[in-house]
PDB file of C-alpha atoms in Angstrom:
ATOM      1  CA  UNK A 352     161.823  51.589  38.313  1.00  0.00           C
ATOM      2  CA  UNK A 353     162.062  53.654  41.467  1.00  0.00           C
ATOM      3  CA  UNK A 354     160.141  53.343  44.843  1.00  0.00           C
ATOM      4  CA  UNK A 355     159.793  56.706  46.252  1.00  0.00           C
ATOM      5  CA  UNK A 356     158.930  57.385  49.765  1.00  0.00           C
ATOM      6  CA  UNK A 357     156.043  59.701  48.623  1.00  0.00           C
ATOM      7  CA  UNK A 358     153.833  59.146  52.262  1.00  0.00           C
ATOM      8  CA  UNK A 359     156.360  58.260  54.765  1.00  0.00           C
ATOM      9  CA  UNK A 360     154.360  57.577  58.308  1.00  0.00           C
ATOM     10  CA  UNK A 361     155.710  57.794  60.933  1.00  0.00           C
ATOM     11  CA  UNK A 362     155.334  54.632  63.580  1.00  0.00           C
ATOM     12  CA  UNK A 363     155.526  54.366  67.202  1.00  0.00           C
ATOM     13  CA  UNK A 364     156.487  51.090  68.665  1.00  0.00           C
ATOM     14  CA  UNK A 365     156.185  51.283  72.719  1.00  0.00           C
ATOM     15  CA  UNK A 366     155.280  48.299  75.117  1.00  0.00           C
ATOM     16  CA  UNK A 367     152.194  49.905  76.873  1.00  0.00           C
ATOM     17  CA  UNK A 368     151.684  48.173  81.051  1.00  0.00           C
ATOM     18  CA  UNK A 369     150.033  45.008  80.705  1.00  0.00           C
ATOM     19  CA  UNK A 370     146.592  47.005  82.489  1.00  0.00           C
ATOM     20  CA  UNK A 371     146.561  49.285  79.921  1.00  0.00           C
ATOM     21  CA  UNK A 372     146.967  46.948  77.277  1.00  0.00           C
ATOM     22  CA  UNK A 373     144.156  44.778  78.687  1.00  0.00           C
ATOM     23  CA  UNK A 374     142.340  48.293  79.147  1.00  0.00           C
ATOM     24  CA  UNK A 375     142.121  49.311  75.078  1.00  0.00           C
ATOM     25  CA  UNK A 376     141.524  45.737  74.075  1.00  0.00           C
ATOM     26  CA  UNK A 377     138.441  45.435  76.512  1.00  0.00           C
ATOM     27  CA  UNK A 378     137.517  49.075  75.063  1.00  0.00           C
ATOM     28  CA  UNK A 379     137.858  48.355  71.317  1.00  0.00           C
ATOM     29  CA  UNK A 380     136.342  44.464  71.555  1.00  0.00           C
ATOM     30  CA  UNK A 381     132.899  46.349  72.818  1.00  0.00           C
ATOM     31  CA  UNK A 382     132.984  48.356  69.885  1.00  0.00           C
ATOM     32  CA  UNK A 383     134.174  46.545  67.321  1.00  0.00           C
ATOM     33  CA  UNK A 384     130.575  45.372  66.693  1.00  0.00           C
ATOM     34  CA  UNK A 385     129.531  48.904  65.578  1.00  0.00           C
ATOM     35  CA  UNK A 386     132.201  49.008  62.587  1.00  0.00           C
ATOM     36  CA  UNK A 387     130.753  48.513  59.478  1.00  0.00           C
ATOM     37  CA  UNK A 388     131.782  46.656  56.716  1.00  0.00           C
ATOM     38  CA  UNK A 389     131.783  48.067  53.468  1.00  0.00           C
ATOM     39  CA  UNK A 390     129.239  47.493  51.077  1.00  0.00           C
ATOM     40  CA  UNK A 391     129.818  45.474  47.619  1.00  0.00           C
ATOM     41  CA  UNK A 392     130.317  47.193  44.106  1.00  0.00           C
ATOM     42  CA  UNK A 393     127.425  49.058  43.011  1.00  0.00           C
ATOM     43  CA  UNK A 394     128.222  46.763  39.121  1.00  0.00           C
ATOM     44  CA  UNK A 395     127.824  43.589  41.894  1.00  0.00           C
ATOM     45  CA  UNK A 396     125.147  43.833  43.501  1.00  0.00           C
ATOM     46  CA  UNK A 397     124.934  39.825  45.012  1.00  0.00           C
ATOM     47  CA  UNK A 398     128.518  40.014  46.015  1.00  0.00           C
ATOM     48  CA  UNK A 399     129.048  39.147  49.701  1.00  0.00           C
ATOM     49  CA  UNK A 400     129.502  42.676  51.776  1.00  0.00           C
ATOM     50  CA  UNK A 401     133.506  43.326  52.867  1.00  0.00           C
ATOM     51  CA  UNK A 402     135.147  41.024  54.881  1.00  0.00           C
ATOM     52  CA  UNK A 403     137.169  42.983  56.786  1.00  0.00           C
ATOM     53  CA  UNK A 404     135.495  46.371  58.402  1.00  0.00           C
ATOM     54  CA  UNK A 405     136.401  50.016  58.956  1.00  0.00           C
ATOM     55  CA  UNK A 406     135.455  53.213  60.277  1.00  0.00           C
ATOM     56  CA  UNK A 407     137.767  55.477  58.246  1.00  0.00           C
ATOM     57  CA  UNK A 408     135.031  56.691  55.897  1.00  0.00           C
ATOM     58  CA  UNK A 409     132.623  57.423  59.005  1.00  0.00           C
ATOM     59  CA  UNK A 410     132.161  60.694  60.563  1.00  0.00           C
ATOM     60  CA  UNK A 411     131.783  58.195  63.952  1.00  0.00           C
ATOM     61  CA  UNK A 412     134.852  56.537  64.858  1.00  0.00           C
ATOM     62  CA  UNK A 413     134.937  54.189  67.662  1.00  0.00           C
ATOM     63  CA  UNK A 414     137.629  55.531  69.353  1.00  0.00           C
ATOM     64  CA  UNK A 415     136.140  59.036  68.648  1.00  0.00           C
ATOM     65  CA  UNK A 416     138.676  60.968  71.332  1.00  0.00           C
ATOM     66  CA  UNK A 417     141.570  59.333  72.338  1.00  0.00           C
ATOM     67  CA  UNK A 418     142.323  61.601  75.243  1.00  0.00           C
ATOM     68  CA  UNK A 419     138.778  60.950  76.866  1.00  0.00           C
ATOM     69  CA  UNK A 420     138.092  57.568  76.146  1.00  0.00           C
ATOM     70  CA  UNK A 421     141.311  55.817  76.507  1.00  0.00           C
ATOM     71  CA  UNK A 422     143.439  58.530  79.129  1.00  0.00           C
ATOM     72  CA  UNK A 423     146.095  55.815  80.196  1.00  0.00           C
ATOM     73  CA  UNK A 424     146.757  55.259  76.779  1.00  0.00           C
ATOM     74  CA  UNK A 425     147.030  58.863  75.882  1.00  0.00           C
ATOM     75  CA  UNK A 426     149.123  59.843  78.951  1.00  0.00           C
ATOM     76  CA  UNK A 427     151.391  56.538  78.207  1.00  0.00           C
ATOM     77  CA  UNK A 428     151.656  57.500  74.452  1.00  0.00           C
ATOM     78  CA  UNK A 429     152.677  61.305  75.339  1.00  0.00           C
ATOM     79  CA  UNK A 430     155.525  60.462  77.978  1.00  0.00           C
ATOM     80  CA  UNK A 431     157.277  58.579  74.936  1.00  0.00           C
ATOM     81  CA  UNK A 432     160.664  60.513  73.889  1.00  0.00           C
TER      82      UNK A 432
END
């Protein structure tokens, strides 16, 4: 058996200023309300609804432009080389 690398990602790891940091989490903690959690198996139908949530099969993300709603962030995450 062989594990291939078929979707390397790529990650950034950068300590962001404190503000900033305090910034996005104050951002993200007033939207996190408006994720949604996923809906049970159609074949369960009383099964409790997801317990975690996510917006990745939404059109409507909460952080739907980085560059305008978070532009610390952004200009922070562009001046790393």
């Amino acid at each position: 058996m062989n594990i291939e690398p078929i979707f390397p990602i790529g990650l950034l790891v950068h300590d962001v200023p404190e503000a900033i940091a305090d910034e996005v989490e104050k951002f993200v903690v007033s939207r996190i309300d408006k994720m949604p959690s996923r809906e049970p198996p159609a074949d369960q139908p009383g099964a409790p609804r997801a317990p975690h949530s996510t917006d990745y099969f939404e059109s409507k993300k909460i952080i739907g432009d980085l560059p305008k709603d978070l532009p610390r962030l952004w200009v922070e995450l562009c001046s790393c080389k």
